[in-house]
């Protein structure tokens, strides 16, 4: 890997625009401490010389930022509905904009890795909440703290309901719609993926009539969103999680057991 050449640091003072768009609001509210690390500064200088790269990222995200910016302005909870794609961890880090984001996560089996992961997120402004800590999740929602939430995992028969995913009855987390009942919560689908041009993030409109009061209907709706995201980049989805492991009564296991 060839390190980018350092360039002289130039301080640019930008005038306040006549109108405040989404990018201006995010930039004004970002409080990112710049670490005094030579390699970090070297890469930062590289990006300052290659504005075209940042321009492409900005153009791809611009049509979608409106949804999250408008949601953050209003009172109420926000669930950023995510999925387990390969850039999962980078995608959650990218969400640390304007307000602190709470990451709902499952502790890793490797305790050392888990500590390093949590410390890294917290250092960058995230609030880390274990997926089993329902009280803290509810507290975050009731305090209008946006939560990053990826429920697309097989949590077993006791914590799931069956809803179709690609035409297959799939154990689907039932907690998503229950969480959305509180504090006028809006559920905004979030998608972060790697492309040949770099990373791309996008947001969809907040879900309408969600929760509907019908848990199977709600689970089917979130699975449809997951289907749409997977079809865009099926090779980047983390199929290793064995999404179809728990089967309805009478159906055989999809996976070979060790």
CSV table of C-alpha atoms in Angstrom, one decimal:
chain,number,residue,atom,x,y,z
A,1,UNK,CA,0.0,0.0,0.0
A,2,UNK,CA,1.4,3.3,-1.0
A,3,UNK,CA,0.9,6.0,1.6
A,4,UNK,CA,-0.5,9.3,0.2
A,5,UNK,CA,2.0,12.1,0.2
A,6,UNK,CA,1.4,14.7,2.9
A,7,UNK,CA,0.5,18.2,1.8
A,8,UNK,CA,0.6,21.5,3.5
A,9,UNK,CA,-2.4,22.0,5.7
A,10,UNK,CA,-4.7,24.8,4.5
A,11,UNK,CA,-7.4,26.3,6.6
A,12,UNK,CA,-10.4,27.3,4.6
A,13,UNK,CA,-13.1,29.5,6.0
A,14,UNK,CA,-16.4,29.1,4.3
A,15,UNK,CA,-19.1,31.8,4.3
A,16,UNK,CA,-22.4,30.9,5.7
A,17,UNK,CA,-24.8,30.1,2.9
A,18,UNK,CA,-28.0,32.2,2.3
A,19,UNK,CA,-30.1,29.1,2.9
A,20,UNK,CA,-29.3,26.1,5.1
A,21,UNK,CA,-29.4,22.8,3.2
A,22,UNK,CA,-28.9,19.3,4.8
A,23,UNK,CA,-25.2,19.2,4.3
A,24,UNK,CA,-24.7,22.6,6.0
A,25,UNK,CA,-26.8,21.5,9.0
A,26,UNK,CA,-24.7,18.3,9.4
A,27,UNK,CA,-21.4,20.2,9.1
A,28,UNK,CA,-22.4,22.8,11.6
A,29,UNK,CA,-23.4,20.2,14.1
A,30,UNK,CA,-20.5,17.8,13.7
A,31,UNK,CA,-18.0,18.0,16.5
A,32,UNK,CA,-15.3,15.6,15.4
A,33,UNK,CA,-12.0,15.8,17.2
A,34,UNK,CA,-9.0,15.5,14.9
A,35,UNK,CA,-6.4,13.2,16.4
A,36,UNK,CA,-2.8,14.2,16.2
A,37,UNK,CA,-1.7,11.0,14.3
A,38,UNK,CA,0.7,11.3,11.4
A,39,UNK,CA,-1.0,8.6,9.3
A,40,UNK,CA,-4.4,10.1,9.9
A,41,UNK,CA,-3.3,13.5,8.9
A,42,UNK,CA,-1.6,12.1,5.8
A,43,UNK,CA,-4.9,10.5,4.6
A,44,UNK,CA,-6.8,13.6,5.6
A,45,UNK,CA,-4.5,15.6,3.4
A,46,UNK,CA,-5.0,13.1,0.5
A,47,UNK,CA,-8.8,13.6,0.7
A,48,UNK,CA,-8.3,17.4,0.7
A,49,UNK,CA,-6.5,17.1,-2.6
A,50,UNK,CA,-9.1,14.8,-4.2
A,51,UNK,CA,-12.3,16.7,-3.7
A,52,UNK,CA,-13.9,14.7,-6.6
A,53,UNK,CA,-14.1,11.6,-4.4
A,54,UNK,CA,-16.0,13.4,-1.7
A,55,UNK,CA,-18.2,15.0,-4.3
A,56,UNK,CA,-19.3,11.6,-5.6
A,57,UNK,CA,-20.1,10.4,-2.1
A,58,UNK,CA,-22.1,13.6,-1.4
A,59,UNK,CA,-24.0,13.3,-4.7
A,60,UNK,CA,-25.0,9.7,-4.0
A,61,UNK,CA,-26.2,10.5,-0.5
A,62,UNK,CA,-27.9,13.8,-1.2
A,63,UNK,CA,-31.3,12.5,-2.3
A,64,UNK,CA,-31.7,10.5,0.9
A,65,UNK,CA,-30.4,12.8,3.6
A,66,UNK,CA,-33.6,14.7,3.7
A,67,UNK,CA,-35.4,11.9,5.5
A,68,UNK,CA,-33.1,11.6,8.4
A,69,UNK,CA,-32.5,15.4,8.8
A,70,UNK,CA,-36.3,16.0,8.9
A,71,UNK,CA,-36.8,13.2,11.4
A,72,UNK,CA,-34.0,14.5,13.7
A,73,UNK,CA,-35.7,17.9,13.7
A,74,UNK,CA,-39.0,16.5,15.1
A,75,UNK,CA,-39.8,15.1,18.5
A,76,UNK,CA,-40.1,11.3,18.8
A,77,UNK,CA,-38.1,8.2,18.5
A,78,UNK,CA,-36.1,7.1,15.4
A,79,UNK,CA,-35.2,3.6,14.4
A,80,UNK,CA,-32.7,3.3,11.6
A,81,UNK,CA,-33.6,-0.1,10.2
A,82,UNK,CA,-30.4,-1.7,9.0
A,83,UNK,CA,-29.3,-5.1,7.7
A,84,UNK,CA,-26.2,-7.3,8.0
A,85,UNK,CA,-24.1,-6.5,5.0
A,86,UNK,CA,-20.3,-6.7,4.9
A,87,UNK,CA,-19.7,-3.0,5.5
A,88,UNK,CA,-22.0,-3.3,8.6
A,89,UNK,CA,-19.6,-1.8,11.1
A,90,UNK,CA,-18.4,1.0,8.9
A,91,UNK,CA,-22.0,1.8,8.1
A,92,UNK,CA,-22.9,2.3,11.7
A,93,UNK,CA,-19.9,4.5,12.3
A,94,UNK,CA,-21.0,6.6,9.3
A,95,UNK,CA,-24.2,7.4,11.1
A,96,UNK,CA,-22.6,9.5,13.8
A,97,UNK,CA,-23.9,12.7,12.4
A,98,UNK,CA,-25.7,15.7,14.0
A,99,UNK,CA,-26.8,13.7,17.0
A,100,UNK,CA,-25.3,10.8,18.9
A,101,UNK,CA,-26.5,7.4,17.6
A,102,UNK,CA,-27.2,4.4,19.8
A,103,UNK,CA,-25.9,1.1,18.3
A,104,UNK,CA,-28.0,-1.9,19.3
A,105,UNK,CA,-25.5,-4.8,19.2
A,106,UNK,CA,-25.0,-8.4,20.2
A,107,UNK,CA,-21.8,-8.9,22.4
A,108,UNK,CA,-19.2,-10.9,20.5
A,109,UNK,CA,-18.1,-14.3,21.8
A,110,UNK,CA,-14.5,-13.1,21.8
A,111,UNK,CA,-14.3,-10.8,24.8
A,112,UNK,CA,-11.2,-9.0,23.7
A,113,UNK,CA,-12.7,-8.3,20.3
A,114,UNK,CA,-15.9,-7.2,21.9
A,115,UNK,CA,-14.1,-4.7,24.2
A,116,UNK,CA,-12.1,-3.3,21.3
A,117,UNK,CA,-15.2,-2.9,19.2
A,118,UNK,CA,-17.2,-1.2,21.9
A,119,UNK,CA,-14.4,1.1,22.9
A,120,UNK,CA,-13.9,2.2,19.3
A,121,UNK,CA,-17.6,3.1,18.8
A,122,UNK,CA,-17.8,4.9,22.1
A,123,UNK,CA,-14.7,6.9,21.3
A,124,UNK,CA,-16.4,8.1,18.1
A,125,UNK,CA,-19.5,9.2,19.9
A,126,UNK,CA,-21.8,6.2,19.8
A,127,UNK,CA,-23.9,4.9,22.7
A,128,UNK,CA,-23.6,1.1,22.8
A,129,UNK,CA,-26.7,-0.9,24.0
A,130,UNK,CA,-26.8,-4.7,24.1
A,131,UNK,CA,-29.6,-6.2,22.1
A,132,UNK,CA,-30.9,-8.0,25.3
A,133,UNK,CA,-31.1,-4.7,27.3
A,134,UNK,CA,-34.7,-3.8,26.4
A,135,UNK,CA,-35.0,-1.2,29.1
A,136,UNK,CA,-32.0,0.8,27.8
A,137,UNK,CA,-33.4,0.5,24.2
A,138,UNK,CA,-36.7,1.9,25.3
A,139,UNK,CA,-35.1,4.6,27.3
A,140,UNK,CA,-33.1,5.7,24.1
A,141,UNK,CA,-36.3,5.8,22.1
A,142,UNK,CA,-38.3,7.7,24.7
A,143,UNK,CA,-35.5,10.2,24.9
A,144,UNK,CA,-35.6,10.7,21.0
A,145,UNK,CA,-32.1,9.2,20.6
A,146,UNK,CA,-31.9,7.6,17.2
A,147,UNK,CA,-31.0,3.9,17.3
A,148,UNK,CA,-29.2,1.8,14.8
A,149,UNK,CA,-31.1,-1.5,14.7
A,150,UNK,CA,-30.4,-4.5,12.5
A,151,UNK,CA,-33.0,-7.2,13.4
A,152,UNK,CA,-32.4,-9.4,10.4
A,153,UNK,CA,-31.2,-12.4,12.4
A,154,UNK,CA,-32.7,-15.7,13.4
A,155,UNK,CA,-33.3,-15.2,17.1
A,156,UNK,CA,-35.0,-18.6,17.6
A,157,UNK,CA,-38.6,-19.6,18.0
A,158,UNK,CA,-39.3,-17.8,21.3
A,159,UNK,CA,-38.3,-14.4,20.0
A,160,UNK,CA,-39.5,-14.6,16.4
A,161,UNK,CA,-42.6,-14.9,14.3
A,162,UNK,CA,-42.7,-16.5,10.8
A,163,UNK,CA,-43.0,-14.2,7.8
A,164,UNK,CA,-42.0,-14.7,4.2
A,165,UNK,CA,-38.5,-13.8,3.0
A,166,UNK,CA,-38.0,-14.6,-0.7
A,167,UNK,CA,-41.1,-16.8,-0.5
A,168,UNK,CA,-39.6,-18.9,2.5
A,169,UNK,CA,-41.2,-18.8,5.9
A,170,UNK,CA,-38.5,-17.2,8.0
A,171,UNK,CA,-38.1,-16.6,11.7
A,172,UNK,CA,-38.3,-12.8,12.0
A,173,UNK,CA,-37.6,-10.6,15.0
A,174,UNK,CA,-41.0,-9.6,16.5
A,175,UNK,CA,-39.5,-6.8,18.6
A,176,UNK,CA,-39.2,-4.2,15.8
A,177,UNK,CA,-42.9,-3.3,15.6
A,178,UNK,CA,-43.2,-3.4,19.5
A,179,UNK,CA,-40.3,-0.8,19.8
A,180,UNK,CA,-41.9,1.4,17.1
A,181,UNK,CA,-45.1,1.8,19.2
A,182,UNK,CA,-43.4,4.2,21.6
A,183,UNK,CA,-42.8,8.0,21.5
A,184,UNK,CA,-44.2,8.6,18.0
A,185,UNK,CA,-41.3,6.5,16.6
A,186,UNK,CA,-40.4,6.7,12.9
A,187,UNK,CA,-38.8,3.7,11.2
A,188,UNK,CA,-36.4,4.7,8.5
A,189,UNK,CA,-34.7,2.0,6.3
A,190,UNK,CA,-31.0,2.6,6.0
A,191,UNK,CA,-28.7,1.0,3.4
A,192,UNK,CA,-24.9,1.1,3.4
A,193,UNK,CA,-23.0,-0.8,0.7
A,194,UNK,CA,-19.7,-0.9,-1.1
A,195,UNK,CA,-19.6,-0.1,-4.8
A,196,UNK,CA,-16.8,0.1,-7.4
A,197,UNK,CA,-16.8,3.9,-6.8
A,198,UNK,CA,-16.5,3.7,-3.0
A,199,UNK,CA,-19.2,3.4,-0.2
A,200,UNK,CA,-22.8,4.4,-0.7
A,201,UNK,CA,-25.3,5.2,2.0
A,202,UNK,CA,-29.0,5.8,1.5
A,203,UNK,CA,-32.2,6.3,3.4
A,204,UNK,CA,-35.8,5.5,2.5
A,205,UNK,CA,-38.9,7.3,3.5
A,206,UNK,CA,-40.2,6.5,7.0
A,207,UNK,CA,-42.5,3.5,6.9
A,208,UNK,CA,-46.2,4.4,6.8
A,209,UNK,CA,-48.7,2.6,9.0
A,210,UNK,CA,-46.0,0.9,11.0
A,211,UNK,CA,-46.7,-0.7,13.3
A,212,UNK,CA,-50.0,-1.7,11.9
A,213,UNK,CA,-51.2,-3.8,14.9
A,214,UNK,CA,-50.7,-7.0,12.9
A,215,UNK,CA,-47.3,-8.4,13.8
A,216,UNK,CA,-47.1,-10.8,10.8
A,217,UNK,CA,-47.9,-8.0,8.5
A,218,UNK,CA,-45.3,-5.8,10.1
A,219,UNK,CA,-42.7,-8.6,9.9
A,220,UNK,CA,-43.5,-9.1,6.2
A,221,UNK,CA,-43.0,-5.5,5.5
A,222,UNK,CA,-39.5,-5.4,7.1
A,223,UNK,CA,-38.6,-8.6,5.2
A,224,UNK,CA,-39.7,-7.0,1.9
A,225,UNK,CA,-37.3,-4.1,2.6
A,226,UNK,CA,-34.6,-6.7,3.3
A,227,UNK,CA,-35.3,-8.5,0.1
A,228,UNK,CA,-35.0,-5.2,-1.9
A,229,UNK,CA,-31.7,-4.5,-0.3
A,230,UNK,CA,-30.3,-8.0,-0.8
A,231,UNK,CA,-31.3,-8.0,-4.5
A,232,UNK,CA,-29.1,-5.0,-5.1
A,233,UNK,CA,-26.0,-6.7,-3.7
A,234,UNK,CA,-26.6,-10.3,-2.8
A,235,UNK,CA,-22.9,-11.1,-2.6
A,236,UNK,CA,-22.4,-8.6,0.2
A,237,UNK,CA,-25.1,-9.9,2.5
A,238,UNK,CA,-23.9,-11.9,5.5
A,239,UNK,CA,-25.5,-15.3,4.6
A,240,UNK,CA,-23.2,-16.9,7.2
A,241,UNK,CA,-25.8,-15.9,9.8
A,242,UNK,CA,-28.0,-18.8,8.5
A,243,UNK,CA,-31.1,-16.7,8.1
A,244,UNK,CA,-33.4,-19.8,7.6
A,245,UNK,CA,-32.1,-21.9,10.5
A,246,UNK,CA,-35.3,-22.0,12.6
A,247,UNK,CA,-38.1,-23.8,10.7
A,248,UNK,CA,-41.8,-24.1,11.2
A,249,UNK,CA,-43.0,-27.3,12.7
A,250,UNK,CA,-42.7,-30.2,10.2
A,251,UNK,CA,-40.1,-28.6,8.0
A,252,UNK,CA,-36.6,-29.9,7.6
A,253,UNK,CA,-33.4,-28.0,8.5
A,254,UNK,CA,-32.0,-26.0,5.5
A,255,UNK,CA,-28.4,-26.4,6.7
A,256,UNK,CA,-26.1,-29.3,7.1
A,257,UNK,CA,-25.2,-29.9,10.8
A,258,UNK,CA,-21.6,-30.5,11.8
